[in-house]
Coordinates of C-alpha atoms in Angstrom, one line a residue:
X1 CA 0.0 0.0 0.0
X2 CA 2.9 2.4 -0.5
X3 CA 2.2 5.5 -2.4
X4 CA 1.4 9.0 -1.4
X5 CA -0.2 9.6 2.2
X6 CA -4.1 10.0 0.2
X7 CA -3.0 6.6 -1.9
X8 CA -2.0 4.8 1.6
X9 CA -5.1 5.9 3.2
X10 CA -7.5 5.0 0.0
X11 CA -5.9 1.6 -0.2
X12 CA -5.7 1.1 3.9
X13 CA -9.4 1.7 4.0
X14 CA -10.0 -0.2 0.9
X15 CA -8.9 -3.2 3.2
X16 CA -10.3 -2.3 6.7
X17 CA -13.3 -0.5 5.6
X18 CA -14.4 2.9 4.6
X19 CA -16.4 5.2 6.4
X20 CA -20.0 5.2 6.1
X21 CA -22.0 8.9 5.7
X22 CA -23.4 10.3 8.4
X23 CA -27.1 11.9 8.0
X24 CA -26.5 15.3 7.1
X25 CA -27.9 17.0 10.3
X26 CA -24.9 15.4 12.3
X27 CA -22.5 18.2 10.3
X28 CA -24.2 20.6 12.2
X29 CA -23.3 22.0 15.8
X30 CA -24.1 19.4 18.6
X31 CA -24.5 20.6 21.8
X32 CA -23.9 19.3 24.9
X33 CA -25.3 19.0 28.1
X34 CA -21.8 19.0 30.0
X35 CA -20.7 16.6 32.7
X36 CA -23.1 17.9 35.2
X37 CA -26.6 17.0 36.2
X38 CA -29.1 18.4 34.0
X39 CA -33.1 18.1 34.2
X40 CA -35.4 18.2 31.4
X41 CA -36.3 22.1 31.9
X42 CA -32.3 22.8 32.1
X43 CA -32.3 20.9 28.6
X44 CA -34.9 22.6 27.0
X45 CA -33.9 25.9 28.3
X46 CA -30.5 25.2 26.9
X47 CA -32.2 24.2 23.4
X48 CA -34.3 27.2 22.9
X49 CA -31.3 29.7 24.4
X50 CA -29.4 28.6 21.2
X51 CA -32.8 29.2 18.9
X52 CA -33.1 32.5 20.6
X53 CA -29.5 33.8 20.0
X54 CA -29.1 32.5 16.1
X55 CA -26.9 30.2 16.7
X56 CA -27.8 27.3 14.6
X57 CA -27.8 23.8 15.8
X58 CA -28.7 20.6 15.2
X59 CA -27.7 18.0 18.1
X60 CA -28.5 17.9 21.9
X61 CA -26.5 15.4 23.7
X62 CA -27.6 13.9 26.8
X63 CA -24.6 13.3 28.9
X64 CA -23.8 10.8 31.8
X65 CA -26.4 12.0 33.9
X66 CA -29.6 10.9 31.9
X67 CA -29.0 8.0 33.9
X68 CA -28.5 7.7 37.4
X69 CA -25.4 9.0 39.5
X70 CA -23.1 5.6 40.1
X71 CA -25.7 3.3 38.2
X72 CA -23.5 3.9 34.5
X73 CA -24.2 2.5 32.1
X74 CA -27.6 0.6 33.1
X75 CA -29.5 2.4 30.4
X76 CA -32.0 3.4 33.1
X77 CA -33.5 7.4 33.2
X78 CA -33.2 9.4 36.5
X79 CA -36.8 10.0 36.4
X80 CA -36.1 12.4 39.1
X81 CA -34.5 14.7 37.2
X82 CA -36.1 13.4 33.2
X83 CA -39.4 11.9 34.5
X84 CA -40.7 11.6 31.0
X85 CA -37.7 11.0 28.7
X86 CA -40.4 10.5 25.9
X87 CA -42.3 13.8 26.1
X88 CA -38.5 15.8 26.6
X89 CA -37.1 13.9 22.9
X90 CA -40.1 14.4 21.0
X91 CA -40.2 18.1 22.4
X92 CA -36.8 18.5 21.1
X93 CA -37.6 17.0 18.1
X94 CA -40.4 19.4 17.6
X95 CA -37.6 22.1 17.9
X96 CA -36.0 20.9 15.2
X97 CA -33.2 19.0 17.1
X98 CA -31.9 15.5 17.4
X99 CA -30.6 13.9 20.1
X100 CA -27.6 11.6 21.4
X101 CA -27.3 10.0 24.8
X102 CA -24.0 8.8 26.7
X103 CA -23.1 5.4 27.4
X104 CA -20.4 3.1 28.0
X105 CA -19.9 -0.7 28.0
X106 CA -19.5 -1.1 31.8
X107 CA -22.8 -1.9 34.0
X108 CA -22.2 -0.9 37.3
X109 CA -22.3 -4.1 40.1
X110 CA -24.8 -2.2 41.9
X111 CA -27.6 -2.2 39.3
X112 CA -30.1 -4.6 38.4
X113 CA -28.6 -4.7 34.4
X114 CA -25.5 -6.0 36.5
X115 CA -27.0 -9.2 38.2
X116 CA -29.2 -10.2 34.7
X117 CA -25.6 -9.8 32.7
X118 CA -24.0 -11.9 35.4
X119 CA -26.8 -14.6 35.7
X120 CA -26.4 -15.2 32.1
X121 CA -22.5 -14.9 31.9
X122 CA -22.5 -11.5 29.3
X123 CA -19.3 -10.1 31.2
X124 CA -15.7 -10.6 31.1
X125 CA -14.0 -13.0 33.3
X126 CA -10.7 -13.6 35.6
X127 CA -8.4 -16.4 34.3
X128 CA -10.1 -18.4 37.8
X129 CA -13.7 -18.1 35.6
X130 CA -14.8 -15.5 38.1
X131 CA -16.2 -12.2 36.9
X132 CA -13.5 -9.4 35.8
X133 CA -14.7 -6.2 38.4
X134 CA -12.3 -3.1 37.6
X135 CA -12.4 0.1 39.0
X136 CA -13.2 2.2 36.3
X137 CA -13.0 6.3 36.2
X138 CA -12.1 7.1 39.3
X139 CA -9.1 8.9 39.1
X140 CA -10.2 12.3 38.3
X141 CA -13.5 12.5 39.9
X142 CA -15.7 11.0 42.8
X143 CA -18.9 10.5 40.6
X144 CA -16.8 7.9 38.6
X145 CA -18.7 4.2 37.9
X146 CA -16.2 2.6 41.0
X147 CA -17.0 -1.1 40.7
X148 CA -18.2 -2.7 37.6
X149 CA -18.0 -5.8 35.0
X150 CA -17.6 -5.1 31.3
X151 CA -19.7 -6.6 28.6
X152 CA -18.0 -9.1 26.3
X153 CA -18.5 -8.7 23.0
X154 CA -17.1 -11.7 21.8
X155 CA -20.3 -13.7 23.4
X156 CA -23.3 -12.9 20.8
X157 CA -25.7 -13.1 23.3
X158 CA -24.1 -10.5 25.3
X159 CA -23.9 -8.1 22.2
X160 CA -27.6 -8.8 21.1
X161 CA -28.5 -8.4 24.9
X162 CA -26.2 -5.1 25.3
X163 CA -28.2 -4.0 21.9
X164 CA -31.6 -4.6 22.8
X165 CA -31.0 -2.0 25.4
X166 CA -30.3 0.7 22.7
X167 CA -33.2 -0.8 20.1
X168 CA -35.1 0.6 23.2
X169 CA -33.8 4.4 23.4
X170 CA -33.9 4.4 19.8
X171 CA -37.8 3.1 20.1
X172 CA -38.4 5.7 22.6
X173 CA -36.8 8.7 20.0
X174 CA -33.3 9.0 20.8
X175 CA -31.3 9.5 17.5
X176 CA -27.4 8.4 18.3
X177 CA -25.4 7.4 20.8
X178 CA -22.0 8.8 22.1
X179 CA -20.0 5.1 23.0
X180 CA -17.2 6.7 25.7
X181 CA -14.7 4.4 26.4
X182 CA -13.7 0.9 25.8
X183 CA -10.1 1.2 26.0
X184 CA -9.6 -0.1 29.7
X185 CA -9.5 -3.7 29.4
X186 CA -6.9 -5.8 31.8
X187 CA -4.6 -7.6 30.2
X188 CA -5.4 -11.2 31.9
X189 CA -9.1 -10.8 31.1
X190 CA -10.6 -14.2 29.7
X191 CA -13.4 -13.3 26.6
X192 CA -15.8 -16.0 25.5
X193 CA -13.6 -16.6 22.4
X194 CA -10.8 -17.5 24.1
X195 CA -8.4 -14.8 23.8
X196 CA -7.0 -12.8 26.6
X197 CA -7.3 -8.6 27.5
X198 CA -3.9 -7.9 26.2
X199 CA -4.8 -9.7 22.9
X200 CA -8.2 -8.3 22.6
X201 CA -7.6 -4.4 24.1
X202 CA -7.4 -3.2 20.6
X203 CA -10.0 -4.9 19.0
X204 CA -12.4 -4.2 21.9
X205 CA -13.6 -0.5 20.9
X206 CA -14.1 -1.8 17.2
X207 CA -16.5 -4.7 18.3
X208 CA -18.4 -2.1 21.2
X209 CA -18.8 0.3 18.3
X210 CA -19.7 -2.0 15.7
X211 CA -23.1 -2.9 17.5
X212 CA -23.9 0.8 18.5
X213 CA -23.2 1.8 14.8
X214 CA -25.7 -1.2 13.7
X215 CA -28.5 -0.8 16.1
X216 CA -28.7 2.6 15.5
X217 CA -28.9 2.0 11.5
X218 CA -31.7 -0.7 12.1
X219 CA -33.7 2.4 12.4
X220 CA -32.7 5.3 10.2
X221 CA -30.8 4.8 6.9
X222 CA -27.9 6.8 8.1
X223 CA -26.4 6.6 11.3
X224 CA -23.5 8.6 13.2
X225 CA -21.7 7.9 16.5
X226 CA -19.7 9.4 18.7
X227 CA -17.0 7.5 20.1
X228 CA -13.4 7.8 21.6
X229 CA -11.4 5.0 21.3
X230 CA -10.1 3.7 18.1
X231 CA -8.3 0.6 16.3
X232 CA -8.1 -0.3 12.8
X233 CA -11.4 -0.3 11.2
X234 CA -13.5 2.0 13.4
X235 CA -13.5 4.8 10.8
X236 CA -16.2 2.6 9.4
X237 CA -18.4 4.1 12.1
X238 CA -18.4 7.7 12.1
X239 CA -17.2 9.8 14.1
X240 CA -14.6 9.9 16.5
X241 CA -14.0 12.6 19.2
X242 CA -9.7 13.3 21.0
X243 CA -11.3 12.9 24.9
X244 CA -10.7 14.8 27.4
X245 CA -8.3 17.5 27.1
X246 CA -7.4 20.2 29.9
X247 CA -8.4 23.7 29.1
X248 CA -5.3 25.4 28.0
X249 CA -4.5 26.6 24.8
X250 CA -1.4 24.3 25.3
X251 CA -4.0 21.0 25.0
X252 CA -5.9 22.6 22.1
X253 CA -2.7 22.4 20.1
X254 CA -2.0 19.0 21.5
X255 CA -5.9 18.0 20.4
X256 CA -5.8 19.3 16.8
X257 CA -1.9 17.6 16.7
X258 CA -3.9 14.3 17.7
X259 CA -6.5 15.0 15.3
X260 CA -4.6 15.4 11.9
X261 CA -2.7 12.3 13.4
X262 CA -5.9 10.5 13.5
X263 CA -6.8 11.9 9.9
X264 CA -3.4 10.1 8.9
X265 CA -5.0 7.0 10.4
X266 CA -8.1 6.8 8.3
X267 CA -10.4 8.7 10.9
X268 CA -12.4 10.5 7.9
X269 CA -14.4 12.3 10.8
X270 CA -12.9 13.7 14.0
X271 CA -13.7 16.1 16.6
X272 CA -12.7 17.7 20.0
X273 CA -14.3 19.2 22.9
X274 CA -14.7 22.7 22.4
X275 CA -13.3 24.8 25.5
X276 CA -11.8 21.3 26.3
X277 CA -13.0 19.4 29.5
X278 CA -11.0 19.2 32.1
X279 CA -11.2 22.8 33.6
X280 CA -13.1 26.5 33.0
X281 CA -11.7 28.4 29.9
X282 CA -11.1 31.7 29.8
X283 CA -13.5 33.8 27.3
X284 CA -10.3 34.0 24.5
X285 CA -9.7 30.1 25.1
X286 CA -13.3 29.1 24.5
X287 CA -13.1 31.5 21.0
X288 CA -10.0 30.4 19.7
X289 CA -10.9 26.7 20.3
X290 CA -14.7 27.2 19.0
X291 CA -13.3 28.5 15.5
X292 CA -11.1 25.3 15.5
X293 CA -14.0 23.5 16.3
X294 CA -16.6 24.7 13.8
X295 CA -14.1 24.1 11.0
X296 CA -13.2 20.5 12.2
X297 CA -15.0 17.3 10.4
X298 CA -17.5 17.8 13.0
X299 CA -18.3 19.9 16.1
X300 CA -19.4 19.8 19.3
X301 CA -19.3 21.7 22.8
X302 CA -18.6 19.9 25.7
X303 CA -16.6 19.8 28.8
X304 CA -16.8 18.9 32.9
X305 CA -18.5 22.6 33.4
X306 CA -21.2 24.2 30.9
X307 CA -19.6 25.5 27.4
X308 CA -23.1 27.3 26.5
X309 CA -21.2 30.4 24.5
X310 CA -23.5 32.8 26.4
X311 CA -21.5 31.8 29.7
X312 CA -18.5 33.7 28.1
X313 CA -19.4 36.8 27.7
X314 CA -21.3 38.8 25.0
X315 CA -18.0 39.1 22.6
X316 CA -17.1 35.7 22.9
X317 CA -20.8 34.8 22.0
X318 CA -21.2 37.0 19.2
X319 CA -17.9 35.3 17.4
X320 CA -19.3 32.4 18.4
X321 CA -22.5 32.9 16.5
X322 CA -20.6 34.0 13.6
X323 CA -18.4 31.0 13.1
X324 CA -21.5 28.7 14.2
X325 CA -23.3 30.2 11.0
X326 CA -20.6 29.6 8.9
X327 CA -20.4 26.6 9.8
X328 CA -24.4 25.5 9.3
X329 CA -23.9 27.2 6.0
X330 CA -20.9 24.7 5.2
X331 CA -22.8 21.8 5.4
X332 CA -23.4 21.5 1.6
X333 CA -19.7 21.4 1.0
X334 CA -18.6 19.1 4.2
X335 CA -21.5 16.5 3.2
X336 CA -20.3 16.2 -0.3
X337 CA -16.5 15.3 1.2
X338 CA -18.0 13.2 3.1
X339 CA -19.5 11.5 0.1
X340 CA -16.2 11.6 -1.0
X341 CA -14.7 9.8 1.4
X342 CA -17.0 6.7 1.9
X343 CA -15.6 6.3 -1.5
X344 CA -11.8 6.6 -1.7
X345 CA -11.3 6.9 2.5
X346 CA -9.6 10.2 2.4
X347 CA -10.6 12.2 5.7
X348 CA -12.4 15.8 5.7
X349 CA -9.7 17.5 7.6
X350 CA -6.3 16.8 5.8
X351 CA -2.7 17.5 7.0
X352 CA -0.4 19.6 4.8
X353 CA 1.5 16.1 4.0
X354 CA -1.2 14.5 2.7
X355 CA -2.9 17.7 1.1
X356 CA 0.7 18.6 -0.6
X357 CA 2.8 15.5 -0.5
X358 CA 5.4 17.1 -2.9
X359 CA 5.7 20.2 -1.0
X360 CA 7.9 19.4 2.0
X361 CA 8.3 23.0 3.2
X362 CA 4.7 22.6 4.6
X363 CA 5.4 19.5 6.3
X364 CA 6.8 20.9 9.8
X365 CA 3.3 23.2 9.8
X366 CA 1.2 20.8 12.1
X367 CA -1.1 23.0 13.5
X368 CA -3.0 23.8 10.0
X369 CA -4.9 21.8 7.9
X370 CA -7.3 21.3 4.9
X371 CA -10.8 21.2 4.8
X372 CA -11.7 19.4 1.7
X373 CA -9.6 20.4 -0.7
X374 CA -10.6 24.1 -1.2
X375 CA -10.4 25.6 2.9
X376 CA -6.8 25.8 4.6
X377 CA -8.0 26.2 8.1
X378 CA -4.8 27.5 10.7
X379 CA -6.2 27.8 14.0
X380 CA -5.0 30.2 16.9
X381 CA -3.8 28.3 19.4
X382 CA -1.7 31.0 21.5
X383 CA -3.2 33.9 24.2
X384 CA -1.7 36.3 22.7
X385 CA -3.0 36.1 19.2
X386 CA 0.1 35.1 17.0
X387 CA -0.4 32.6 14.3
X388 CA 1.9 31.5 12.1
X389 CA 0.3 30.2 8.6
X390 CA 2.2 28.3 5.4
X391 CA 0.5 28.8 2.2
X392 CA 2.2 26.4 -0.7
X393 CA 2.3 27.3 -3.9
X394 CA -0.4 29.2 -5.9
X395 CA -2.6 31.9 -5.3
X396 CA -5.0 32.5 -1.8
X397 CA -7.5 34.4 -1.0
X398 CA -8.2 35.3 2.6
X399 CA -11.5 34.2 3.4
X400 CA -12.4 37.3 5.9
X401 CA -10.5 40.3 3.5
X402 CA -10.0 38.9 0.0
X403 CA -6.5 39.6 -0.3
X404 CA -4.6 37.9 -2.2
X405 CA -1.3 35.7 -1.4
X406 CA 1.2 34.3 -3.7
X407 CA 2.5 31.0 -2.4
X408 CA 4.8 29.7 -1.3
X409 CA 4.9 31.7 1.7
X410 CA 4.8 32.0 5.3
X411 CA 2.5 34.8 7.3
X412 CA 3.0 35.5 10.5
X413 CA 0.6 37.6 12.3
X414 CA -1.1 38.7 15.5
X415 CA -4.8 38.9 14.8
X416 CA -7.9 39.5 16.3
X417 CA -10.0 37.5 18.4
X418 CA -12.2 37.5 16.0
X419 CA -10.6 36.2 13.1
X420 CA -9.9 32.4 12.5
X421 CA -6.9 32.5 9.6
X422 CA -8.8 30.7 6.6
X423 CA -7.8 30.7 3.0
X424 CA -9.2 29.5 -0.2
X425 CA -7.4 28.1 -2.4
X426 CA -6.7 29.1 -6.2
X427 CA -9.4 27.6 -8.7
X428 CA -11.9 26.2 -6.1
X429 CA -15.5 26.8 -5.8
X430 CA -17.0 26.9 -2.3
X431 CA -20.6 25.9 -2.4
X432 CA -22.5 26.9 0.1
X433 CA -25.9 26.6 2.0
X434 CA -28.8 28.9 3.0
X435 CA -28.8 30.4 6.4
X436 CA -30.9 27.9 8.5
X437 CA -31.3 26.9 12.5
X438 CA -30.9 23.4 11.8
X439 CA -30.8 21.5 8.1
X440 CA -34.4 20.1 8.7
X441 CA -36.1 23.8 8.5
X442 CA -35.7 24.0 4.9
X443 CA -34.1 22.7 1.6
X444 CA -30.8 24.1 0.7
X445 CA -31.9 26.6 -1.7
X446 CA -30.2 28.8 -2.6
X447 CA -27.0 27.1 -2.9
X448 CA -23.9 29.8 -3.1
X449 CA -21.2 29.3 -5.2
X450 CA -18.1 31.2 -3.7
X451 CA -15.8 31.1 -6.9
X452 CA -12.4 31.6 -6.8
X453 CA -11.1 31.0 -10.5
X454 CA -8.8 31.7 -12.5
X455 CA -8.4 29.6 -15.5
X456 CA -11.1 26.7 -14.5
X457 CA -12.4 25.3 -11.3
X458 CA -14.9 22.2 -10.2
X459 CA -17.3 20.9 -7.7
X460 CA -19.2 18.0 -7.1
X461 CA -22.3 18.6 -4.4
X462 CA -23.5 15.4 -3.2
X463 CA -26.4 15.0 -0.7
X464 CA -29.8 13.7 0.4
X465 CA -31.6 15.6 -2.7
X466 CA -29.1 14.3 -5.3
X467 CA -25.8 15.1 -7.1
X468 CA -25.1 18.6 -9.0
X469 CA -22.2 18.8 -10.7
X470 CA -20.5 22.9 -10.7
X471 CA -17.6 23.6 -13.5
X472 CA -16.5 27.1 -13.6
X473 CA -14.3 28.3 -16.9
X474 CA -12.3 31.7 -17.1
X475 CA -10.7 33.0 -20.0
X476 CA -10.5 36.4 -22.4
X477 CA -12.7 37.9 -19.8
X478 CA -15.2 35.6 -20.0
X479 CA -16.4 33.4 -17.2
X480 CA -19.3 30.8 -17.3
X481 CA -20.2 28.7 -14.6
X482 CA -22.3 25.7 -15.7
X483 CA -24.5 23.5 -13.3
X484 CA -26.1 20.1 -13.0
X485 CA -29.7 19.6 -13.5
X486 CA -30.6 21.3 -9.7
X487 CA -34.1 22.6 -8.6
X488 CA -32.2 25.4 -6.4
X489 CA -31.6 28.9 -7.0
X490 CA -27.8 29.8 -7.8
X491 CA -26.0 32.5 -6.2
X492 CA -22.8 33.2 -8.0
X493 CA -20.2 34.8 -6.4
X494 CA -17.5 35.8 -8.3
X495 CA -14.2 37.2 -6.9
X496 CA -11.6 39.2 -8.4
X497 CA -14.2 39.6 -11.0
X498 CA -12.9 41.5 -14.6
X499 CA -15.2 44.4 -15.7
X500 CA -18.3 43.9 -16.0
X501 CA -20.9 44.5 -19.3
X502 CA -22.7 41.5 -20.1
X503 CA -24.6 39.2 -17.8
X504 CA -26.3 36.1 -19.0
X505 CA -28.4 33.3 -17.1
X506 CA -29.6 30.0 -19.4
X507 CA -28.8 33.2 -22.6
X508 CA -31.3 35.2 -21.4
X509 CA -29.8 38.6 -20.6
X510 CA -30.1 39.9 -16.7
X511 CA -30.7 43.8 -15.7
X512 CA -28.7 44.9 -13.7
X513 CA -30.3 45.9 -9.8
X514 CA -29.4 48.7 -7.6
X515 CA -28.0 48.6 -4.4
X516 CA -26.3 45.2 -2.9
X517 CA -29.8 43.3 -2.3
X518 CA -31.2 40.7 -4.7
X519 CA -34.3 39.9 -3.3
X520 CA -36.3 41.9 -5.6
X521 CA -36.2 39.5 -8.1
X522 CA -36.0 35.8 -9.4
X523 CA -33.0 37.1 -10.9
X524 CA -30.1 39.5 -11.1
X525 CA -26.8 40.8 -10.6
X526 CA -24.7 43.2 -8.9
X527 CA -21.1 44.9 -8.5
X528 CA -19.3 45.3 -4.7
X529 CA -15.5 45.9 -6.3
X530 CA -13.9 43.0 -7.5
X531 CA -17.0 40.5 -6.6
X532 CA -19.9 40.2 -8.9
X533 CA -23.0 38.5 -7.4
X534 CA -25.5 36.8 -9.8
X535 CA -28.2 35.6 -8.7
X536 CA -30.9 33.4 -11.1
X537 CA -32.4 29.7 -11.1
X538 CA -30.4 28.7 -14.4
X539 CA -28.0 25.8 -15.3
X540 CA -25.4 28.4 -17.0
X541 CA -24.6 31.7 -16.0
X542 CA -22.2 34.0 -18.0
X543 CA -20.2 36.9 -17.4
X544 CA -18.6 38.8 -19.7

């Protein structure tokens, strides 16, 4: 399997398994309940603060304590806190979000899930035939599990027994599960098929997430997870998430090291806590590590104490909002890489190594990265605002300013909190969404094309309502973008746009309209500088 880092991946996951899609609303911003107790008014306070503020979202996950305290993971609601779980999903669903709940393969011994498992032998066992009762997560924190047995997944009863437990969550109108864990197995541990902890501690998280992933798609066509630990051939159950970093903006370059690591390893989807866990962030921390966050594979808030972006202060929640609606508008583009990479295995975010393998001045920059192939994303991840950023060869336009850099090159600046670094690459077409809460309010229409071209650039959208193929041609002062048969509107944005004096959608000539709006017709087009915005519901648009 030798070849270039994309060519060693591809053929890698052509042998262990490529990813499947996830359902488009799991691109959107999840939002998490925290490590703390929550009740069902805390939830749907939480759910209808995000609503209220504009910041779009699509995921509200239930953490450990939908269950009760020292009873993880017996699958059992603390009714005193949720005492009807059904009404609070279906009210969330209502509100346009989905929902994940925690849980881990370890029943506590003091539960009643614990003495049924044990009756029937579903747990892991001590070379003497006894069963195997760690101590698990208890280290950091009092409210840990303490005393438990672990569910082998070797023994097919104890996997169809462990899954009939999530068959009924999902019955009830839970959407996905977060699977935490699975990586602390003792090495003298005896499975049902024979083979010992040391032997099995690898493969362990791949067979635990292997029947979440597939209980969850007996019920909707596509499925997403949310799990931490990893072996060869879990990135055929997106996605995966770094743990449980401190919150310093020394563990948010540690986290986003980890994650183009695990990008390297065939983890096509990857996330990280944003704020990190272990700790309160400071109001610049939470920023910088939200922007990482919204331009990672996927995104989620988390930690041990509440991440809401209100919490932070009314600058920190207004960048917040900003970044969170780019990202719900970038859903169009992630999905269709996503697409992508259930086909050839090649993750969303992308190291410079495997982005530019022949470029080895940009290999020592591992704290930047490619989303797709259009979007190089280089995070903050110092107080005091310095960034440095390597731009290989080409031409790129800065996302926030639309100036131009020549590549190769390195920048190094101090900027403000409010800017994430982001560049667009040379002959790329950015296609995004509408502006929406969450991606069940309304079809993506219109679709914007962001085009950056200079000789000839090209996109293939992929998602629930089809395929729609974008090529966009520049020459003589002429540019034409052409589109696949698509029931959307078309917004074309076209940067470092020549002079301006013909304008055609379909051949049909456009007038021109005053002022920057175009909502005053089905079509038309306007001048800001160097961009030209056309807007019509055509399959060719021309500019000369």
């Amino acid at each position: 399997i030798a070849g270039t880092p994309k060519e060693i991946v591809a053929a890698y996951t052509e042998l262990t398994g490529r990813p499947a899609v996830p359902p488009e609303w799991a691109f959107g911003l999840w939002a998490s309940t925290c490590f703390v107790p929550f009740t069902d008014a805390s939830v749907l306070e939480q759910a209808r603060r995000l609503r209220a503020e504009g910041i779009p979202c699509d995921v509200v996950n239930l953490d450990c304590f939908w269950q009760r305290a020292q009873m993880w993971c017996d699958f059992e609601w603390d009714t005193t806190r949720i005492p009807d779980p059904k009404r609070l999903l279906a009210e969330l669903h209502r509100e346009g979000f989905h929902t994940c709940l925690w849980i881990n393969p370890y029943v506590s011994i003091q539960s009643a899930l614990y003495r049924e498992g044990a009756t029937h032998g579903y747990f892991l066992r001590r070379p003497d035939g006894s069963i195997y009762h760690p101590i698990v997560w208890n280290q950091r924190t009092e409210r840990g599990m303490g005393l438990c047995a672990i569910v082998d997944f070797t023994n097919r009863e104890a996997a169809s027994w462990y899954r009939s437990r999530l068959e009924a969550l999902l019955a009830l109108g839970a959407d996905a599960f977060k699977p935490d864990f699975a990586e602390e197995i003792p090495d003298d541990a005896v499975f049902a098929n024979g083979h010992r902890g040391a032997m099995m501690h690898n493969p362990y998280p791949l067979l635990y997430q292997r029947e979440v992933f597939e209980a969850t798609r007996a019920h909707a066509d596509r499925v997403v997870a949310w799990s931490r630990s990893a072996a060869p051939g879990v990135q055929r159950y997106p996605g995966h998430w770094s743990g449980d970093p401190e919150c310093t903006f020394v563990d948010l370059a540690n986290t986003l090291r980890g994650g183009l690591a695990a990008a390297m390893s065939g983890l096509a989807y990857w996330s990280h806590d944003i704020g990190g866990f272990w700790g309160d962030p400071s109001p610049e921390l939470f920023v910088r590590w939200a922007q990482a966050g919204l331009l990672s594979a996927l995104s989620r808030y988390h930690g041990a104490t509440p991440r809401d972006p209100w919490r932070f202060g009314d600058e920190a929640l207004a960048i917040f909002r900003e970044y969170a609606q780019l990202r719900s508008r970038l859903v169009p583009y992630l999905v269709s890489y996503g697409w992508q990479a259930s086909e050839d295995g090649v993750p969303l975010m992308r190291p410079m190594v495997m982005e530019f393998p022949d470029d080895p001045a940009g290999f020592a920059f591992d704290l930047q990265y490619c989303l797709g192939r259009e979007l190089l994303v280089s995070p903050v991840v110092r107080a005091d605002g310095w960034v440095t950023t390597y731009l290989p060869r080409g031409r790129w336009t800065d996302w926030w300013t639309s100036t131009v850099h020549e590549g190769p090159t390195t920048l190094r600046r101090q900027v403000p909190l409010r800017e994430l670094p982001l560049y667009v690459r040379d002959d790329s077409l950015v296609v995004l969404g509408p502006a929406r809460s969450h991606v069940g309010e309304c079809a993506a229409d219109p679709l914007t094309v962001e085009a950056f071209v200079t000789t000839e650039a090209a996109f293939i959208l992929r998602g629930d309502a089809g395929t729609v193929a974008f090529q966009c041609r520049r020459s003589r002062g002429e540019v034409v973008l052409e589109a696949g048969a698509t029931p959307a509107t078309v917004i074309l944005r076209l940067h470092h746009a020549p002079p301006v004096a013909i304008v055609a959608a379909d051949g049909r000539g456009l007038a021109r309209l005053d002022g920057p709006g175009l909502e005053r017709g089905e079509a038309g087009w306007t001048v800001d500088g160097p961009l030209v915005v056309v807007k019509a519901r055509a399959r060719r648009i021309e500019i000369r």
